[in-house]
């Protein structure tokens, strides 16, 4: 990975029959931030998202809506596609598992696993949850409120008995354990790695991978009475998107194996155990990393149909602003942990981190330059140790953020950025450039130059998380579009003295409770 020129990152593909909520928006947002960071850092990035459209759950939802499944999918898939303009995602592709090319890829991987001797026909008798589209062993089930059996995620289960093809997962235990050991950070965060390793060490049962009781899916090659278990087809989307089974496809050559599959903790087993086993069996290199993030609760409660507390992403974008929503979700909790979404926490982040700390720093400095330096980047004189210290901090920010982003510790990258914001604010207070205006204008110019150069670094590096606001800050520093990637950071690409700056304006307004209420 280090030094590599390309970067392939994926989101889970979303079940079409659910309405998008902030949990869905979160996974894609994290990928977007990583993808933008990597692009600005000079990588050729492929960032994939899309919709998971097969399976019994979708077939049932289509029936309930009185629609043909394909027509149903065409309609509801748009809800997820619409998230990109809304949340400002920069995905390079959007895949739908009902595309013809996807049937071909799914059948090819199936055939490759069969050719390797890993698939056999038998009969499945056990528990299945349509909502989770998952098989559960007896001991994995818990008791529901009315004494009925349910999955640990609270989903109803039903007893299923039908002919089924099986994948010899039991044969892959040692090779999976070797795969986890091969590269550090194969599964992140470390707690999730432990979870996967102990699951595999506990022994693996063969996996039922076809169903005969419904039709909405990819037919098994050579036995069309069987439909592939939806997860076999769903996971294959990551390969379809880069041209598989055409391994000569330039996209496949460039991007496979994927650098990061980003997933929620609930679907770690599918990505961290089944998927690498399928791939190794089919002779395809397994992904470099699986990162499992945590779950959001809302005002302290799990999001659920019965509580009706699913927050649509549109609601938070309209209420707080897109950059504000993006920043909050990426900063509020260590990426990987569970978190709680609350209005109070959101307003705190908006008013304190964005408006007071970062926004105010830029606004103060740019206004002083506008008023006292004829609206142009001032010329720096000899540097004091305090000036040097601030510039060294700013110039060293990229390597520190890079280190954090290499392990998708997005919150840590942001903490680093805000450390420099804090240092710059303390420097403004200590240097008091407004007072230097009369006593030592040359010194004032040096101080303001150092601050403008620091703000340039902050804005360039904030682009992955708050692309709009950071872009506007860079406009106000007159940084041309082609000089906004990370190769222009450091002393070499420093701001040119004399460049004329446009009139400054705030980019991070405060969230004012009463005005918002009055406006609604
Ligand atoms: O699982 N907080 O799709 P999905 C954070 N189709 N993340 C959440 C969340 C919450 N409250 N609720 C859901 C599927 N998510 C399959 C994927 S991939 C080959 C197939 C996350 O629409 C969840 O963890 O149910 C998962 O990563 C993603 O939303 C999609 O969930």
Short mmCIF file of C-alpha atoms and ligand atoms in Angstrom, two decimals:
data_model
loop_
_atom_site.label_atom_id
_atom_site.label_comp_id
_atom_site.label_asym_id
_atom_site.label_seq_id
_atom_site.Cartn_x
_atom_site.Cartn_y
_atom_site.Cartn_z
CA UNK A 1 0.00 0.00 0.00
CA UNK A 2 2.48 2.75 0.86
CA UNK A 3 3.83 4.11 -2.36
CA UNK A 4 1.05 2.44 -4.36
CA UNK A 5 -0.46 4.65 -7.03
CA UNK A 6 -4.02 3.36 -7.00
CA UNK A 7 -6.65 3.01 -4.32
CA UNK A 8 -9.90 1.03 -4.45
CA UNK A 9 -12.46 1.61 -1.69
CA UNK A 10 -16.01 0.27 -1.46
CA UNK A 11 -19.13 0.81 0.62
CA UNK A 12 -21.50 -2.04 1.36
CA UNK A 13 -24.20 -2.01 -1.30
CA UNK A 14 -27.46 -1.00 0.33
CA UNK A 15 -30.59 -3.10 0.46
CA UNK A 16 -32.93 -1.32 -1.92
CA UNK A 17 -36.02 -1.87 0.13
CA UNK A 18 -34.90 0.26 3.08
CA UNK A 19 -35.13 4.04 3.05
CA UNK A 20 -31.74 5.74 3.42
CA UNK A 21 -30.98 6.91 6.95
CA UNK A 22 -27.93 8.42 8.63
CA UNK A 23 -26.43 4.96 9.25
CA UNK A 24 -26.27 4.37 5.48
CA UNK A 25 -25.03 7.90 4.88
CA UNK A 26 -22.26 7.32 7.43
CA UNK A 27 -20.59 4.35 5.71
CA UNK A 28 -20.50 6.12 2.37
CA UNK A 29 -19.33 9.35 3.97
CA UNK A 30 -16.36 7.64 5.57
CA UNK A 31 -15.42 6.16 2.19
CA UNK A 32 -15.86 9.54 0.55
CA UNK A 33 -13.52 11.22 3.01
CA UNK A 34 -10.87 8.53 2.54
CA UNK A 35 -11.32 8.61 -1.26
CA UNK A 36 -11.01 12.40 -1.43
CA UNK A 37 -7.94 12.32 0.80
CA UNK A 38 -6.26 9.69 -1.37
CA UNK A 39 -7.09 11.56 -4.60
CA UNK A 40 -5.66 14.80 -3.22
CA UNK A 41 -2.63 12.80 -2.14
CA UNK A 42 -1.99 11.75 -5.74
CA UNK A 43 -3.62 8.32 -5.92
CA UNK A 44 -5.76 7.10 -8.80
CA UNK A 45 -8.91 6.26 -6.83
CA UNK A 46 -11.88 4.02 -7.52
CA UNK A 47 -14.66 4.62 -5.00
CA UNK A 48 -17.66 2.32 -5.43
CA UNK A 49 -21.12 2.31 -3.93
CA UNK A 50 -24.46 0.91 -5.09
CA UNK A 51 -27.53 -1.16 -4.31
CA UNK A 52 -28.12 -4.78 -3.33
CA UNK A 53 -31.29 -5.73 -5.19
CA UNK A 54 -31.76 -9.49 -5.01
CA UNK A 55 -33.10 -11.88 -2.40
CA UNK A 56 -36.23 -12.89 -0.65
CA UNK A 57 -36.55 -9.63 1.26
CA UNK A 58 -36.70 -7.56 -1.93
CA UNK A 59 -39.03 -10.05 -3.61
CA UNK A 60 -41.41 -9.76 -0.64
CA UNK A 61 -41.23 -5.95 -0.56
CA UNK A 62 -41.98 -5.76 -4.29
CA UNK A 63 -44.97 -8.06 -3.83
CA UNK A 64 -46.22 -5.94 -0.94
CA UNK A 65 -45.92 -2.83 -3.14
CA UNK A 66 -47.81 -4.64 -5.92
CA UNK A 67 -44.85 -4.23 -8.26
CA UNK A 68 -42.68 -6.35 -10.45
CA UNK A 69 -39.34 -6.78 -8.58
CA UNK A 70 -37.27 -5.13 -11.31
CA UNK A 71 -39.60 -2.16 -11.53
CA UNK A 72 -39.53 -1.93 -7.73
CA UNK A 73 -35.71 -1.96 -7.71
CA UNK A 74 -35.47 0.63 -10.48
CA UNK A 75 -37.57 2.95 -8.40
CA UNK A 76 -36.05 2.50 -4.96
CA UNK A 77 -32.44 2.29 -6.06
CA UNK A 78 -32.74 5.98 -6.93
CA UNK A 79 -33.15 6.82 -3.23
CA UNK A 80 -29.58 5.69 -2.71
CA UNK A 81 -28.21 7.21 -5.89
CA UNK A 82 -29.67 10.54 -4.77
CA UNK A 83 -27.51 10.45 -1.64
CA UNK A 84 -24.43 11.39 -3.68
CA UNK A 85 -25.49 14.93 -4.68
CA UNK A 86 -27.12 15.42 -1.28
CA UNK A 87 -24.12 14.40 0.83
CA UNK A 88 -21.53 15.55 -1.73
CA UNK A 89 -20.08 12.08 -2.25
CA UNK A 90 -17.46 11.72 -4.95
CA UNK A 91 -18.09 8.07 -5.85
CA UNK A 92 -16.64 7.02 -9.19
CA UNK A 93 -19.25 4.35 -9.81
CA UNK A 94 -22.67 3.18 -8.66
CA UNK A 95 -23.38 -0.49 -9.15
CA UNK A 96 -26.75 -2.27 -9.16
CA UNK A 97 -26.78 -6.03 -8.70
CA UNK A 98 -29.60 -6.38 -11.25
CA UNK A 99 -27.26 -5.30 -14.07
CA UNK A 100 -26.62 -8.06 -16.62
CA UNK A 101 -22.84 -7.84 -16.20
CA UNK A 102 -23.34 -8.71 -12.53
CA UNK A 103 -25.09 -12.03 -13.30
CA UNK A 104 -22.10 -12.91 -15.43
CA UNK A 105 -19.58 -12.09 -12.69
CA UNK A 106 -21.58 -13.94 -10.01
CA UNK A 107 -21.91 -17.03 -12.16
CA UNK A 108 -18.22 -16.91 -12.99
CA UNK A 109 -17.12 -16.81 -9.36
CA UNK A 110 -19.57 -19.62 -8.54
CA UNK A 111 -18.18 -21.71 -11.37
CA UNK A 112 -14.60 -21.05 -10.24
CA UNK A 113 -15.45 -22.18 -6.68
CA UNK A 114 -17.21 -25.27 -8.06
CA UNK A 115 -14.24 -26.07 -10.31
CA UNK A 116 -12.06 -25.92 -7.22
CA UNK A 117 -14.22 -28.62 -5.62
CA UNK A 118 -15.68 -26.33 -2.96
CA UNK A 119 -19.39 -26.60 -3.83
CA UNK A 120 -21.66 -29.62 -3.25
CA UNK A 121 -25.41 -30.28 -3.27
CA UNK A 122 -27.17 -31.26 -0.04
CA UNK A 123 -30.15 -30.15 2.03
CA UNK A 124 -30.36 -27.19 4.38
CA UNK A 125 -32.33 -27.56 7.57
CA UNK A 126 -31.98 -24.64 9.95
CA UNK A 127 -32.86 -21.09 10.86
CA UNK A 128 -32.97 -18.23 8.39
CA UNK A 129 -33.71 -14.57 8.85
CA UNK A 130 -35.15 -12.88 5.78
CA UNK A 131 -34.55 -9.43 7.28
CA UNK A 132 -30.83 -10.10 7.82
CA UNK A 133 -30.66 -12.48 4.81
CA UNK A 134 -28.59 -14.68 7.10
CA UNK A 135 -28.49 -18.27 8.35
CA UNK A 136 -28.16 -18.68 12.09
CA UNK A 137 -27.06 -21.62 14.20
CA UNK A 138 -29.36 -22.49 17.10
CA UNK A 139 -26.87 -21.19 19.68
CA UNK A 140 -26.64 -17.79 17.98
CA UNK A 141 -30.33 -17.07 18.54
CA UNK A 142 -31.79 -15.18 21.47
CA UNK A 143 -35.25 -15.03 22.96
CA UNK A 144 -37.54 -12.22 21.74
CA UNK A 145 -40.07 -10.26 23.82
CA UNK A 146 -42.76 -12.92 23.33
CA UNK A 147 -40.45 -15.84 23.90
CA UNK A 148 -39.93 -16.39 20.17
CA UNK A 149 -36.50 -17.02 18.68
CA UNK A 150 -34.78 -14.09 17.02
CA UNK A 151 -31.32 -13.07 15.82
CA UNK A 152 -29.00 -11.02 18.03
CA UNK A 153 -30.02 -8.03 15.85
CA UNK A 154 -33.65 -8.58 16.87
CA UNK A 155 -34.75 -10.02 13.52
CA UNK A 156 -37.37 -12.76 13.26
CA UNK A 157 -36.13 -16.15 12.07
CA UNK A 158 -37.91 -19.03 10.37
CA UNK A 159 -37.12 -22.73 10.11
CA UNK A 160 -36.13 -23.60 6.56
CA UNK A 161 -35.71 -27.02 4.97
CA UNK A 162 -34.82 -27.18 1.31
CA UNK A 163 -32.27 -28.58 -1.14
CA UNK A 164 -29.24 -26.35 -1.19
CA UNK A 165 -25.75 -26.08 -2.54
CA UNK A 166 -23.08 -25.71 0.12
CA UNK A 167 -19.70 -24.01 0.12
CA UNK A 168 -16.94 -25.95 1.92
CA UNK A 169 -16.14 -23.15 4.32
CA UNK A 170 -14.92 -25.71 6.86
CA UNK A 171 -11.88 -26.33 4.64
CA UNK A 172 -10.74 -22.72 4.76
CA UNK A 173 -10.01 -22.22 8.45
CA UNK A 174 -6.18 -22.37 8.28
CA UNK A 175 -5.91 -20.32 5.12
CA UNK A 176 -8.19 -17.66 6.58
CA UNK A 177 -6.12 -17.49 9.76
CA UNK A 178 -2.97 -17.15 7.63
CA UNK A 179 -4.68 -14.39 5.62
CA UNK A 180 -5.41 -12.36 8.78
CA UNK A 181 -1.78 -12.68 9.83
CA UNK A 182 -0.27 -11.85 6.46
CA UNK A 183 -0.64 -8.08 6.68
CA UNK A 184 -1.06 -5.93 9.77
CA UNK A 185 -4.40 -4.17 9.79
CA UNK A 186 -6.08 -6.78 7.61
CA UNK A 187 -9.20 -6.32 9.71
CA UNK A 188 -9.59 -3.04 11.58
CA UNK A 189 -10.12 -1.83 14.26
CA UNK A 190 -8.11 -4.43 16.25
CA UNK A 191 -11.13 -5.38 18.37
CA UNK A 192 -12.94 -6.45 15.19
CA UNK A 193 -9.96 -8.44 14.06
CA UNK A 194 -10.05 -10.35 17.34
CA UNK A 195 -13.74 -11.02 16.80
CA UNK A 196 -13.15 -12.47 13.34
CA UNK A 197 -10.11 -14.50 14.36
CA UNK A 198 -11.89 -16.07 17.32
CA UNK A 199 -14.93 -16.88 15.17
CA UNK A 200 -12.72 -18.68 12.65
CA UNK A 201 -10.68 -20.40 15.38
CA UNK A 202 -13.94 -21.68 16.85
CA UNK A 203 -14.40 -23.87 13.75
CA UNK A 204 -16.32 -23.20 10.56
CA UNK A 205 -19.38 -24.98 9.22
CA UNK A 206 -20.05 -25.32 5.52
CA UNK A 207 -22.28 -22.54 4.27
CA UNK A 208 -25.59 -22.93 2.46
CA UNK A 209 -25.26 -20.83 -0.70
CA UNK A 210 -28.41 -21.45 -2.72
CA UNK A 211 -32.16 -21.34 -2.20
CA UNK A 212 -35.06 -22.93 -4.08
CA UNK A 213 -38.05 -21.30 -2.41
CA UNK A 214 -38.03 -18.03 -4.40
CA UNK A 215 -36.85 -16.74 -7.76
CA UNK A 216 -35.48 -13.20 -7.39
CA UNK A 217 -31.75 -13.66 -7.75
CA UNK A 218 -28.93 -14.99 -9.88
CA UNK A 219 -29.54 -18.57 -11.12
CA UNK A 220 -26.93 -21.15 -10.18
CA UNK A 221 -24.94 -22.14 -13.29
CA UNK A 222 -26.23 -25.45 -14.62
CA UNK A 223 -29.09 -25.70 -12.10
CA UNK A 224 -31.55 -22.85 -12.57
CA UNK A 225 -33.98 -24.24 -9.96
CA UNK A 226 -31.48 -22.86 -7.49
CA UNK A 227 -31.00 -19.16 -6.88
CA UNK A 228 -27.71 -18.03 -5.35
CA UNK A 229 -27.83 -17.04 -1.72
CA UNK A 230 -28.04 -13.26 -1.97
CA UNK A 231 -24.76 -12.66 -0.14
CA UNK A 232 -22.79 -14.64 -2.74
CA UNK A 233 -24.08 -12.35 -5.44
CA UNK A 234 -23.98 -9.20 -3.29
CA UNK A 235 -20.32 -9.58 -2.30
CA UNK A 236 -19.38 -10.21 -5.92
CA UNK A 237 -20.42 -6.63 -6.79
CA UNK A 238 -16.95 -5.46 -5.77
CA UNK A 239 -15.50 -7.61 -8.57
CA UNK A 240 -18.20 -6.90 -11.16
CA UNK A 241 -17.45 -3.20 -10.91
CA UNK A 242 -13.86 -3.71 -12.03
CA UNK A 243 -14.69 -5.99 -14.93
CA UNK A 244 -14.48 -9.53 -13.47
CA UNK A 245 -14.46 -12.18 -14.92
CA UNK A 246 -12.36 -10.30 -17.50
CA UNK A 247 -9.19 -10.23 -15.47
CA UNK A 248 -7.51 -8.41 -18.37
CA UNK A 249 -9.92 -5.52 -17.93
CA UNK A 250 -7.83 -2.41 -17.27
CA UNK A 251 -9.96 -1.61 -14.20
CA UNK A 252 -9.38 -5.07 -12.75
CA UNK A 253 -5.68 -4.82 -13.44
CA UNK A 254 -5.47 -1.43 -11.85
CA UNK A 255 -7.69 -1.75 -8.80
CA UNK A 256 -8.03 -5.38 -7.71
CA UNK A 257 -7.53 -6.44 -4.92
CA UNK A 258 -9.56 -3.74 -3.21
CA UNK A 259 -7.62 -1.67 -0.69
CA UNK A 260 -10.52 -1.22 1.74
CA UNK A 261 -13.97 -2.71 2.05
CA UNK A 262 -15.70 -0.40 4.50
CA UNK A 263 -18.57 -2.10 6.34
CA UNK A 264 -20.71 -1.77 9.45
CA UNK A 265 -19.96 -4.13 12.33
CA UNK A 266 -23.13 -6.13 11.63
CA UNK A 267 -21.83 -7.42 8.31
CA UNK A 268 -18.24 -8.09 9.28
CA UNK A 269 -18.57 -11.87 9.16
CA UNK A 270 -19.73 -11.78 5.55
CA UNK A 271 -16.81 -9.58 4.51
CA UNK A 272 -14.12 -10.82 6.85
CA UNK A 273 -14.77 -14.57 6.67
CA UNK A 274 -17.02 -15.71 3.79
CA UNK A 275 -15.77 -13.26 1.16
CA UNK A 276 -12.01 -13.93 1.44
CA UNK A 277 -12.76 -17.68 1.50
CA UNK A 278 -14.90 -17.42 -1.67
CA UNK A 279 -12.18 -15.42 -3.37
CA UNK A 280 -9.32 -17.69 -2.40
CA UNK A 281 -11.38 -20.67 -3.54
CA UNK A 282 -12.04 -18.97 -6.90
CA UNK A 283 -8.34 -18.15 -7.30
CA UNK A 284 -8.89 -14.42 -6.89
CA UNK A 285 -6.75 -12.34 -4.53
CA UNK A 286 -8.68 -11.38 -1.36
CA UNK A 287 -9.08 -7.72 -0.30
CA UNK A 288 -6.26 -5.93 1.48
CA UNK A 289 -8.39 -4.63 4.31
CA UNK A 290 -11.82 -4.81 5.87
CA UNK A 291 -12.70 -1.94 8.16
CA UNK A 292 -15.79 -2.35 10.34
CA UNK A 293 -17.27 0.82 11.79
CA UNK A 294 -19.71 1.14 14.67
CA UNK A 295 -23.39 1.97 14.78
CA UNK A 296 -25.25 5.19 15.48
CA UNK A 297 -28.01 5.54 17.98
CA UNK A 298 -30.29 8.59 17.90
CA UNK A 299 -30.73 10.64 21.06
CA UNK A 300 -29.56 7.55 22.95
CA UNK A 301 -31.89 5.07 21.24
CA UNK A 302 -31.42 2.41 18.60
CA UNK A 303 -32.94 3.39 15.25
CA UNK A 304 -35.92 1.15 14.66
CA UNK A 305 -39.18 0.90 12.76
CA UNK A 306 -41.18 0.67 15.96
CA UNK A 307 -39.67 3.87 17.35
CA UNK A 308 -39.89 5.55 13.94
CA UNK A 309 -36.65 7.39 14.68
CA UNK A 310 -34.72 6.76 11.48
CA UNK A 311 -33.20 10.09 10.51
CA UNK A 312 -33.21 10.66 6.75
CA UNK A 313 -29.92 12.24 5.64
CA UNK A 314 -31.88 14.98 3.89
CA UNK A 315 -33.21 16.17 7.23
CA UNK A 316 -29.79 16.81 8.73
CA UNK A 317 -28.42 18.40 5.57
CA UNK A 318 -31.34 20.83 5.43
CA UNK A 319 -31.15 21.61 9.10
CA UNK A 320 -27.39 21.91 9.68
CA UNK A 321 -25.73 22.11 6.27
CA UNK A 322 -23.91 19.44 4.32
CA UNK A 323 -20.37 20.21 5.49
CA UNK A 324 -21.58 20.55 9.06
CA UNK A 325 -23.29 17.14 8.94
CA UNK A 326 -20.20 15.59 7.34
CA UNK A 327 -17.87 17.09 9.94
CA UNK A 328 -20.02 16.04 12.86
CA UNK A 329 -20.26 12.40 11.80
CA UNK A 330 -16.54 12.11 11.16
CA UNK A 331 -15.42 13.95 14.30
CA UNK A 332 -17.87 13.10 17.03
CA UNK A 333 -16.53 9.62 17.79
CA UNK A 334 -13.45 7.54 17.15
CA UNK A 335 -14.08 5.91 13.78
CA UNK A 336 -14.84 2.28 14.57
CA UNK A 337 -16.76 2.94 17.79
CA UNK A 338 -20.51 3.27 18.26
CA UNK A 339 -21.84 6.79 18.57
CA UNK A 340 -24.90 8.77 19.48
CA UNK A 341 -26.50 11.34 17.25
CA UNK A 342 -27.99 14.22 19.18
CA UNK A 343 -29.02 17.73 18.24
CA UNK A 344 -27.09 19.13 21.18
CA UNK A 345 -23.83 17.41 20.20
CA UNK A 346 -24.27 18.54 16.60
CA UNK A 347 -24.81 22.19 17.59
CA UNK A 348 -21.81 22.02 19.89
CA UNK A 349 -19.54 20.83 17.10
CA UNK A 350 -20.91 23.41 14.65
CA UNK A 351 -20.57 26.35 17.00
CA UNK A 352 -17.41 25.42 18.78
CA UNK A 353 -15.13 23.58 16.31
CA UNK A 354 -16.37 25.03 13.03
CA UNK A 355 -17.64 28.55 13.79
CA UNK A 356 -15.53 29.61 16.80
CA UNK A 357 -12.28 27.80 16.16
CA UNK A 358 -11.71 27.27 12.44
CA UNK A 359 -14.17 29.73 10.88
CA UNK A 360 -13.30 32.56 13.19
CA UNK A 361 -9.56 32.06 12.69
CA UNK A 362 -9.90 32.40 8.91
CA UNK A 363 -12.37 35.27 9.15
CA UNK A 364 -10.22 37.25 11.61
CA UNK A 365 -7.01 36.83 9.65
CA UNK A 366 -8.48 37.46 6.22
CA UNK A 367 -10.34 40.55 7.44
CA UNK A 368 -7.14 41.97 8.94
CA UNK A 369 -5.32 41.36 5.67
CA UNK A 370 -8.16 42.95 3.76
CA UNK A 371 -8.18 46.06 5.95
CA UNK A 372 -4.49 46.51 6.66
CA UNK A 373 -2.53 45.02 3.77
CA UNK A 374 -4.42 46.49 0.80
CA UNK A 375 -6.27 43.20 0.38
CA UNK A 376 -3.18 41.33 -0.83
CA UNK A 377 -1.01 38.58 0.68
CA UNK A 378 1.53 40.48 2.80
CA UNK A 379 5.28 40.07 2.54
CA UNK A 380 6.96 38.22 5.42
CA UNK A 381 10.09 39.65 7.04
CA UNK A 382 12.55 37.69 9.21
CA UNK A 383 10.79 34.97 11.24
CA UNK A 384 10.69 34.80 15.05
CA UNK A 385 10.84 31.40 16.78
CA UNK A 386 7.07 31.64 17.38
CA UNK A 387 6.44 32.16 13.64
CA UNK A 388 8.76 29.29 12.82
CA UNK A 389 6.99 27.05 15.29
CA UNK A 390 3.55 27.67 13.78
CA UNK A 391 4.77 27.15 10.22
CA UNK A 392 6.58 23.95 11.17
CA UNK A 393 3.36 22.68 12.73
CA UNK A 394 1.38 23.53 9.59
CA UNK A 395 3.95 22.06 7.22
CA UNK A 396 4.11 18.84 9.26
CA UNK A 397 0.36 18.35 9.29
CA UNK A 398 0.13 16.30 6.08
CA UNK A 399 2.44 13.47 7.23
CA UNK A 400 0.60 13.29 10.55
CA UNK A 401 -2.80 13.16 8.87
CA UNK A 402 -1.52 10.67 6.30
CA UNK A 403 -0.49 8.31 9.07
CA UNK A 404 -3.95 8.45 10.61
CA UNK A 405 -5.73 8.09 7.26
CA UNK A 406 -3.60 5.06 6.32
CA UNK A 407 -5.56 3.21 9.00
CA UNK A 408 -8.85 5.05 8.36
CA UNK A 409 -8.55 6.79 11.75
CA UNK A 410 -10.47 9.74 10.31
CA UNK A 411 -11.20 11.23 13.74
CA UNK A 412 -7.46 11.26 14.53
CA UNK A 413 -6.66 13.05 11.28
CA UNK A 414 -9.23 15.69 12.26
CA UNK A 415 -7.82 15.98 15.77
CA UNK A 416 -4.43 16.73 14.21
CA UNK A 417 -5.96 19.39 12.00
CA UNK A 418 -7.74 21.04 14.91
CA UNK A 419 -4.55 21.01 16.96
CA UNK A 420 -3.08 23.34 14.38
CA UNK A 421 -6.28 25.42 14.36
CA UNK A 422 -5.87 25.79 18.13
CA UNK A 423 -2.18 26.66 17.86
CA UNK A 424 -2.95 29.28 15.20
CA UNK A 425 -5.66 30.86 17.37
CA UNK A 426 -3.28 31.03 20.33
CA UNK A 427 -0.62 32.55 18.08
CA UNK A 428 -3.05 35.28 16.89
CA UNK A 429 -3.88 36.15 20.49
CA UNK A 430 -0.22 36.18 21.55
CA UNK A 431 1.04 38.20 18.58
CA UNK A 432 -1.94 40.60 18.55
CA UNK A 433 -1.36 41.75 14.95
CA UNK A 434 -4.07 44.44 15.33
CA UNK A 435 -1.84 46.17 17.88
CA UNK A 436 1.22 45.90 15.63
CA UNK A 437 -0.47 47.90 12.94
CA UNK A 438 0.68 51.20 14.44
CA UNK A 439 3.80 50.11 16.31
CA UNK A 440 5.45 47.71 13.83
CA UNK A 441 3.65 47.25 10.47
CA UNK A 442 6.46 45.08 9.06
CA UNK A 443 6.07 42.67 11.98
CA UNK A 444 2.28 42.71 11.49
CA UNK A 445 2.84 41.70 7.85
CA UNK A 446 5.07 38.78 8.90
CA UNK A 447 2.51 37.55 11.43
CA UNK A 448 -0.38 37.79 8.97
CA UNK A 449 1.63 36.08 6.26
CA UNK A 450 2.40 33.12 8.55
CA UNK A 451 -1.26 32.88 9.49
CA UNK A 452 -2.46 32.98 5.89
CA UNK A 453 0.03 30.26 5.01
CA UNK A 454 -1.23 28.18 7.95
CA UNK A 455 -4.84 28.68 6.89
CA UNK A 456 -3.91 27.54 3.38
CA UNK A 457 -2.66 24.26 4.84
CA UNK A 458 -5.70 23.85 7.04
CA UNK A 459 -8.13 24.50 4.19
CA UNK A 460 -6.33 22.20 1.73
CA UNK A 461 -6.29 19.41 4.30
CA UNK A 462 -9.89 19.99 5.41
CA UNK A 463 -11.18 19.51 1.85
CA UNK A 464 -11.91 15.76 2.22
CA UNK A 465 -14.30 16.38 5.12
CA UNK A 466 -15.75 19.84 4.44
CA UNK A 467 -15.22 20.22 0.68
CA UNK A 468 -17.49 23.22 0.13
CA UNK A 469 -16.36 25.38 3.01
CA UNK A 470 -12.69 24.53 2.51
CA UNK A 471 -13.06 25.38 -1.17
CA UNK A 472 -14.51 28.78 -0.30
CA UNK A 473 -11.65 29.44 2.11
CA UNK A 474 -9.17 28.58 -0.65
CA UNK A 475 -11.04 30.94 -3.01
CA UNK A 476 -10.54 33.68 -0.45
CA UNK A 477 -6.81 32.93 -0.40
CA UNK A 478 -6.83 33.09 -4.22
CA UNK A 479 -5.44 29.54 -4.49
CA UNK A 480 -6.11 28.31 -8.04
CA UNK A 481 -8.00 25.04 -8.44
CA UNK A 482 -4.92 23.24 -9.72
CA UNK A 483 -2.90 24.16 -6.62
CA UNK A 484 -5.25 22.62 -4.09
CA UNK A 485 -3.91 19.08 -3.92
CA UNK A 486 -1.42 17.90 -1.33
CA UNK A 487 1.57 18.18 -3.64
CA UNK A 488 1.35 21.95 -3.12
CA UNK A 489 1.68 21.72 0.65
CA UNK A 490 4.87 22.51 2.54
CA UNK A 491 7.21 25.46 2.23
CA UNK A 492 7.79 24.95 -1.52
CA UNK A 493 4.26 25.77 -2.56
CA UNK A 494 3.96 28.67 -0.11
CA UNK A 495 1.61 31.57 -0.73
CA UNK A 496 2.97 34.23 -3.06
CA UNK A 497 3.23 37.66 -1.45
CA UNK A 498 1.34 40.34 -3.35
CA UNK A 499 -1.45 38.05 -4.60
CA UNK A 500 -4.68 40.05 -4.48
CA UNK A 501 -7.38 38.47 -2.33
CA UNK A 502 -11.14 38.73 -2.73
CA UNK A 503 -13.24 40.26 0.03
CA UNK A 504 -13.45 37.76 2.90
CA UNK A 505 -16.69 36.24 4.15
CA UNK A 506 -17.41 33.68 6.86
CA UNK A 507 -17.74 30.06 5.75
CA UNK A 508 -18.92 28.44 8.99
CA UNK A 509 -21.96 30.30 10.36
CA UNK A 510 -23.05 29.69 13.95
CA UNK A 511 -26.16 27.57 14.44
CA UNK A 512 -28.63 29.84 16.18
CA UNK A 513 -31.48 27.96 17.81
CA UNK A 514 -34.15 30.70 17.78
CA UNK A 515 -33.61 31.86 14.23
CA UNK A 516 -33.85 28.30 13.02
CA UNK A 517 -37.12 27.82 14.87
CA UNK A 518 -38.50 31.09 13.49
CA UNK A 519 -37.54 30.13 9.95
CA UNK A 520 -39.27 26.75 10.10
O1 LIG B 1 -26.13 -4.90 4.97
N1 LIG B 1 -25.31 3.07 12.18
O2 LIG B 1 -27.15 -3.49 3.52
P1 LIG B 1 -27.88 -2.49 4.54
C1 LIG B 1 -24.26 2.88 11.35
N2 LIG B 1 -27.00 -5.18 1.56
N3 LIG B 1 -24.33 2.12 10.25
C2 LIG B 1 -25.49 1.53 9.96
C3 LIG B 1 -26.65 1.68 10.76
C4 LIG B 1 -26.51 2.50 11.93
N4 LIG B 1 -27.51 2.70 12.75
N5 LIG B 1 -27.64 0.97 10.20
C5 LIG B 1 -27.13 0.40 9.07
C6 LIG B 1 -26.50 -4.59 3.85
N6 LIG B 1 -25.84 0.74 8.93
C7 LIG B 1 -26.14 -5.47 2.66
C8 LIG B 1 -24.68 -5.21 2.32
S1 LIG B 1 -22.48 -5.64 0.87
C9 LIG B 1 -21.96 -6.79 -0.18
C10 LIG B 1 -24.15 -6.02 1.18
C11 LIG B 1 -24.90 0.28 7.89
O3 LIG B 1 -28.55 -1.51 3.64
C12 LIG B 1 -24.66 -1.21 8.01
O4 LIG B 1 -23.75 -1.47 9.04
O5 LIG B 1 -28.69 -3.20 5.53
C13 LIG B 1 -24.11 -1.54 6.66
O6 LIG B 1 -22.70 -1.38 6.64
C14 LIG B 1 -24.75 -0.50 5.75
O7 LIG B 1 -25.41 0.44 6.59
C15 LIG B 1 -25.71 -1.08 4.75
O8 LIG B 1 -26.72 -1.80 5.36
#
